[in-house]
Amino acid sequence: MVAGATTIEQEGWGVLRNVGKDLDVPKTKSKGGHHKWEPAMLTRYEKVHKDNPMALAAYAIARYLGNRLGDVALLRWDALRIEHDVIDGDVVEEWTFNFNQNKGGQEMWLLVPEELKTFLLAPALVESRRKGGRIILSEWGEGFTIDSLGNKFFDWCTAADIPEVYRAHGLRANFAVELWHASAGDLSLVQVAMGHKSPATTVGYLRDLIGNEDSADKIRAARAAHKQREAQILEFKQRQQKKAG
């Protein structure tokens, strides 16, 4: 698999609920911004929702794929690709998600890290995968709209005592920072993995890690690398089409 095809190792609005049915009636827009969750918050959320596989899966997709809440809500099982490869003599099963981002329509190929796979293998998620359709489902077995998942995630965060300024979009910042460290400061990789058209947008998530004096150089390098990755992605897709044919 081509590494540049965004296959990396690695906003939300609430709604009012009306007697067992989510309605798309927006509440105040979350102030989540780019506030990365602190380790204690991550641990607390997972502990509070240990018996709620959908709450954990939505959180894990945002954290380990870097998805915006809209993409978490709309992500479907048929976007999952499972391939097998031989690495050092061992057969390795690789999961990737191929989907178009809700914001901007950027096509994404994202490798599912083992941490996320663990959440997706919970029994309730295995049953959801068997049925197909949306990955994250309400208690009535239906897919969320973007707004209704915003409302539900707000509730899940409140239950875990997560301050409002962190919320769902903050997990996207966790993804950016963790990938930055894992890739030894490869801004272009973080940019592609987040689906940003401009590296300057990516820098907004990494301001505490990138000084003003070197951010311009990193942005220029990221733009050059992005052009190369686009060519690699095209090559990867062409090979996939040949396999399918």
Tab-separated table of C-alpha atoms in Angstrom:
chain	number	residue	atom	x	y	z
A	1	MET	CA	0.000	0.000	0.000
A	2	VAL	CA	1.368	3.428	-0.901
A	3	ALA	CA	2.343	5.335	2.231
A	4	GLY	CA	1.474	8.670	0.681
A	5	ALA	CA	-2.137	7.660	0.060
A	6	THR	CA	-3.067	9.006	3.463
A	7	THR	CA	-2.650	5.484	4.834
A	8	ILE	CA	-0.957	6.476	8.059
A	9	GLU	CA	-0.184	4.487	11.156
A	10	GLN	CA	-0.846	6.052	13.228
A	11	GLU	CA	-17.749	21.228	15.320
A	12	GLY	CA	-20.262	20.092	16.440
A	13	TRP	CA	-23.824	21.451	16.939
A	14	GLY	CA	-26.278	20.157	19.472
A	15	VAL	CA	-29.969	19.532	18.945
A	16	LEU	CA	-32.991	19.327	21.177
A	17	ARG	CA	-34.467	15.869	21.745
A	18	ASN	CA	-38.210	15.296	21.628
A	19	VAL	CA	-39.542	12.228	23.481
A	20	GLY	CA	-37.313	9.499	22.107
A	21	LYS	CA	-36.535	11.079	18.778
A	22	ASP	CA	-33.693	13.408	17.840
A	23	LEU	CA	-34.732	16.582	16.047
A	24	ASP	CA	-32.414	18.795	14.027
A	25	VAL	CA	-32.986	21.941	16.068
A	26	PRO	CA	-29.555	23.531	16.499
A	27	LYS	CA	-28.375	24.766	19.855
A	28	THR	CA	-25.436	27.135	20.331
A	29	LYS	CA	-22.399	26.126	18.352
A	30	SER	CA	-19.761	24.366	20.427
A	31	LYS	CA	-16.709	26.363	21.452
A	32	GLY	CA	-14.529	23.276	21.028
A	33	GLY	CA	-12.064	24.833	18.599
A	34	HIS	CA	-8.630	23.255	18.647
A	35	HIS	CA	-8.383	22.533	22.378
A	36	LYS	CA	-6.582	19.212	22.719
A	37	TRP	CA	-7.970	16.950	25.428
A	38	GLU	CA	-5.716	16.411	28.416
A	39	PRO	CA	-4.734	12.800	29.275
A	40	ALA	CA	-6.964	12.802	32.372
A	41	MET	CA	-9.969	13.741	30.213
A	42	LEU	CA	-9.304	10.921	27.766
A	43	THR	CA	-9.057	8.433	30.607
A	44	ARG	CA	-12.178	9.770	32.310
A	45	TYR	CA	-14.297	9.641	29.163
A	46	GLU	CA	-13.290	6.034	28.457
A	47	LYS	CA	-13.970	5.013	32.059
A	48	VAL	CA	-17.381	6.686	32.288
A	49	HIS	CA	-18.523	5.158	28.976
A	50	LYS	CA	-16.901	1.739	29.329
A	51	ASP	CA	-20.335	0.111	28.887
A	52	ASN	CA	-21.412	2.386	26.019
A	53	PRO	CA	-19.739	1.091	22.823
A	54	MET	CA	-21.247	3.767	20.560
A	55	ALA	CA	-20.001	6.586	22.805
A	56	LEU	CA	-16.557	5.002	22.767
A	57	ALA	CA	-16.549	4.340	19.015
A	58	ALA	CA	-17.541	7.921	18.148
A	59	TYR	CA	-14.811	9.209	20.464
A	60	ALA	CA	-12.227	6.786	19.048
A	61	ILE	CA	-12.990	7.626	15.399
A	62	ALA	CA	-12.539	11.325	16.177
A	63	ARG	CA	-9.345	10.679	18.108
A	64	TYR	CA	-7.606	8.031	16.002
A	65	LEU	CA	-8.791	9.004	12.499
A	66	GLY	CA	-8.875	12.739	13.195
A	67	ASN	CA	-12.402	12.969	11.790
A	68	ARG	CA	-14.626	15.980	12.275
A	69	LEU	CA	-17.873	15.157	14.042
A	70	GLY	CA	-19.760	15.365	10.730
A	71	ASP	CA	-17.537	12.649	9.275
A	72	VAL	CA	-17.953	10.552	12.417
A	73	ALA	CA	-21.728	10.774	12.026
A	74	LEU	CA	-21.725	9.898	8.314
A	75	LEU	CA	-18.991	7.236	8.262
A	76	ARG	CA	-20.345	3.935	6.921
A	77	TRP	CA	-19.163	0.363	7.146
A	78	ASP	CA	-19.023	0.104	3.362
A	79	ALA	CA	-16.195	2.658	3.477
A	80	LEU	CA	-14.058	0.062	5.277
A	81	ARG	CA	-11.490	-1.779	3.177
A	82	ILE	CA	-9.792	-4.884	4.577
A	83	GLU	CA	-6.657	-6.168	2.872
A	84	HIS	CA	-4.019	-8.719	3.789
A	85	ASP	CA	-0.309	-8.203	3.326
A	86	VAL	CA	2.776	-10.218	4.195
A	87	ILE	CA	5.239	-8.392	6.429
A	88	ASP	CA	8.366	-10.210	7.655
A	89	GLY	CA	6.749	-13.516	6.816
A	90	ASP	CA	3.566	-12.808	8.755
A	91	VAL	CA	0.151	-12.192	7.216
A	92	VAL	CA	-1.095	-8.823	8.440
A	93	GLU	CA	-4.696	-7.655	8.114
A	94	GLU	CA	-4.946	-3.954	7.312
A	95	TRP	CA	-8.120	-1.919	7.741
A	96	THR	CA	-8.482	1.386	5.933
A	97	PHE	CA	-11.382	3.791	5.568
A	98	ASN	CA	-11.941	5.335	2.137
A	99	PHE	CA	-14.488	8.165	2.222
A	100	ASN	CA	-15.054	11.752	1.143
A	101	GLN	CA	-14.940	14.357	3.872
A	102	ASN	CA	-18.256	16.077	4.516
A	103	LYS	CA	-16.474	19.445	4.596
A	104	GLY	CA	-14.820	20.143	1.254
A	105	GLY	CA	-15.290	16.674	-0.228
A	106	GLN	CA	-11.630	15.666	0.108
A	107	GLU	CA	-11.161	11.947	-0.573
A	108	MET	CA	-9.488	10.192	2.347
A	109	TRP	CA	-7.648	6.905	2.744
A	110	LEU	CA	-6.971	6.418	6.452
A	111	LEU	CA	-5.351	3.385	8.022
A	112	VAL	CA	-7.179	2.137	11.116
A	113	PRO	CA	-4.661	1.894	13.975
A	114	GLU	CA	-4.925	-0.972	16.438
A	115	GLU	CA	-6.276	1.361	19.147
A	116	LEU	CA	-9.293	2.229	17.009
A	117	LYS	CA	-9.768	-1.333	15.804
A	118	THR	CA	-10.175	-2.418	19.437
A	119	PHE	CA	-13.170	-0.093	19.850
A	120	LEU	CA	-14.669	-1.179	16.510
A	121	LEU	CA	-14.504	-4.853	17.515
A	122	ALA	CA	-16.863	-4.399	20.476
A	123	PRO	CA	-19.846	-6.809	20.100
A	124	ALA	CA	-22.354	-4.007	19.423
A	125	LEU	CA	-20.112	-2.654	16.666
A	126	VAL	CA	-19.611	-6.106	15.161
A	127	GLU	CA	-23.412	-6.409	14.928
A	128	SER	CA	-23.605	-2.927	13.410
A	129	ARG	CA	-21.010	-3.926	10.827
A	130	ARG	CA	-22.965	-7.092	9.956
A	131	LYS	CA	-26.048	-5.011	9.179
A	132	GLY	CA	-24.115	-2.367	7.270
A	133	GLY	CA	-24.962	1.315	7.022
A	134	ARG	CA	-23.750	3.945	9.468
A	135	ILE	CA	-21.173	2.921	12.051
A	136	ILE	CA	-22.428	5.091	14.897
A	137	LEU	CA	-26.058	4.344	15.727
A	138	SER	CA	-28.558	5.784	18.184
A	139	GLU	CA	-30.217	3.695	20.888
A	140	TRP	CA	-32.991	3.075	18.345
A	141	GLY	CA	-30.555	1.547	15.880
A	142	GLU	CA	-30.669	4.479	13.481
A	143	GLY	CA	-27.858	6.593	12.083
A	144	PHE	CA	-27.340	10.080	13.455
A	145	THR	CA	-27.529	13.311	11.522
A	146	ILE	CA	-24.551	15.598	12.034
A	147	ASP	CA	-26.581	17.789	14.373
A	148	SER	CA	-28.106	14.980	16.395
A	149	LEU	CA	-24.701	13.361	16.968
A	150	GLY	CA	-23.467	16.772	18.094
A	151	ASN	CA	-26.214	16.794	20.703
A	152	LYS	CA	-25.481	13.230	21.781
A	153	PHE	CA	-21.730	13.808	21.985
A	154	PHE	CA	-22.416	16.903	24.077
A	155	ASP	CA	-24.350	14.667	26.486
A	156	TRP	CA	-21.597	12.052	26.533
A	157	CYS	CA	-18.960	14.689	27.292
A	158	THR	CA	-21.097	16.269	29.989
A	159	ALA	CA	-21.519	12.880	31.656
A	160	ALA	CA	-17.730	12.516	31.714
A	161	ASP	CA	-17.254	16.064	33.055
A	162	ILE	CA	-15.386	17.218	29.940
A	163	PRO	CA	-15.309	21.058	29.852
A	164	GLU	CA	-17.205	22.560	26.925
A	165	VAL	CA	-14.146	24.174	25.341
A	166	TYR	CA	-12.713	20.710	24.590
A	167	ARG	CA	-15.552	18.620	23.118
A	168	ALA	CA	-15.429	16.628	19.863
A	169	HIS	CA	-13.268	18.870	17.683
A	170	GLY	CA	-10.593	18.874	20.360
A	171	LEU	CA	-10.020	15.180	19.650
A	172	ARG	CA	-9.045	16.166	16.117
A	173	ALA	CA	-6.340	18.273	17.716
A	174	ASN	CA	-5.210	15.240	19.741
A	175	PHE	CA	-4.904	13.337	16.462
A	176	ALA	CA	-2.820	16.107	14.878
A	177	VAL	CA	-0.446	16.402	17.825
A	178	GLU	CA	-0.016	12.644	18.271
A	179	LEU	CA	0.678	12.147	14.557
A	180	TRP	CA	3.100	15.077	14.569
A	181	HIS	CA	5.137	13.382	17.291
A	182	ALA	CA	4.867	9.905	15.709
A	183	SER	CA	6.064	11.229	12.334
A	184	ALA	CA	8.976	13.207	13.826
A	185	GLY	CA	7.420	16.528	12.907
A	186	ASP	CA	6.284	15.728	9.354
A	187	LEU	CA	3.823	18.572	8.758
A	188	SER	CA	2.952	17.354	5.254
A	189	LEU	CA	1.861	13.956	6.616
A	190	VAL	CA	-0.365	15.577	9.244
A	191	GLN	CA	-1.845	17.858	6.579
A	192	VAL	CA	-2.744	14.989	4.260
A	193	ALA	CA	-4.079	12.833	7.106
A	194	MET	CA	-6.419	15.638	8.191
A	195	GLY	CA	-7.558	16.451	4.662
A	196	HIS	CA	-6.412	20.064	4.797
A	197	LYS	CA	-5.955	21.824	1.466
A	198	SER	CA	-3.532	24.308	3.019
A	199	PRO	CA	-0.680	23.453	5.411
A	200	ALA	CA	-1.391	26.767	7.145
A	201	THR	CA	-4.637	25.222	8.422
A	202	THR	CA	-2.690	22.299	9.842
A	203	VAL	CA	-0.290	24.634	11.615
A	204	GLY	CA	-3.287	26.018	13.504
A	205	TYR	CA	-3.521	22.691	15.331
A	206	LEU	CA	0.195	22.623	16.109
A	207	ARG	CA	0.964	26.174	17.199
A	208	ASP	CA	2.306	25.021	20.566
A	209	LEU	CA	4.764	22.736	18.751
A	210	ILE	CA	5.862	24.870	15.794
A	211	GLY	CA	7.594	28.164	16.459
A	212	ASN	CA	6.848	31.205	14.320
A	213	GLU	CA	10.401	31.199	13.023
A	214	ASP	CA	10.160	27.818	11.290
A	215	SER	CA	6.447	27.521	10.475
A	216	ALA	CA	6.853	29.260	7.087
A	217	ASP	CA	9.554	26.795	6.003
A	218	LYS	CA	7.434	23.866	7.138
A	219	ILE	CA	4.434	25.187	5.232
A	220	ARG	CA	6.476	25.486	2.026
A	221	ALA	CA	7.834	21.966	2.478
A	222	ALA	CA	4.352	20.634	3.180
A	223	ARG	CA	2.973	22.156	-0.015
A	224	ALA	CA	5.714	20.509	-2.068
A	225	ALA	CA	5.194	17.172	-0.344
A	226	HIS	CA	1.440	17.390	-0.838
A	227	LYS	CA	1.847	17.599	-4.617
A	228	GLN	CA	3.994	14.483	-4.530
A	229	ARG	CA	1.450	12.656	-2.362
A	230	GLU	CA	-1.366	13.536	-4.752
A	231	ALA	CA	0.568	11.723	-7.480
A	232	GLN	CA	1.088	8.744	-5.168
A	233	ILE	CA	-2.600	8.637	-4.315
A	234	LEU	CA	-3.489	8.625	-8.016
A	235	GLU	CA	-1.061	5.766	-8.607
A	236	PHE	CA	-2.532	3.834	-5.665
A	237	LYS	CA	-6.113	4.293	-6.930
A	238	GLN	CA	-5.120	3.177	-10.436
A	239	ARG	CA	-3.586	-0.003	-9.035
A	240	GLN	CA	-6.738	-0.651	-7.009
A	241	GLN	CA	-8.879	-0.244	-10.115
A	242	LYS	CA	-6.709	-2.724	-12.018
A	243	LYS	CA	-7.135	-5.246	-9.175
A	244	ALA	CA	-10.893	-4.751	-9.226
A	245	GLY	CA	-10.967	-5.185	-12.998
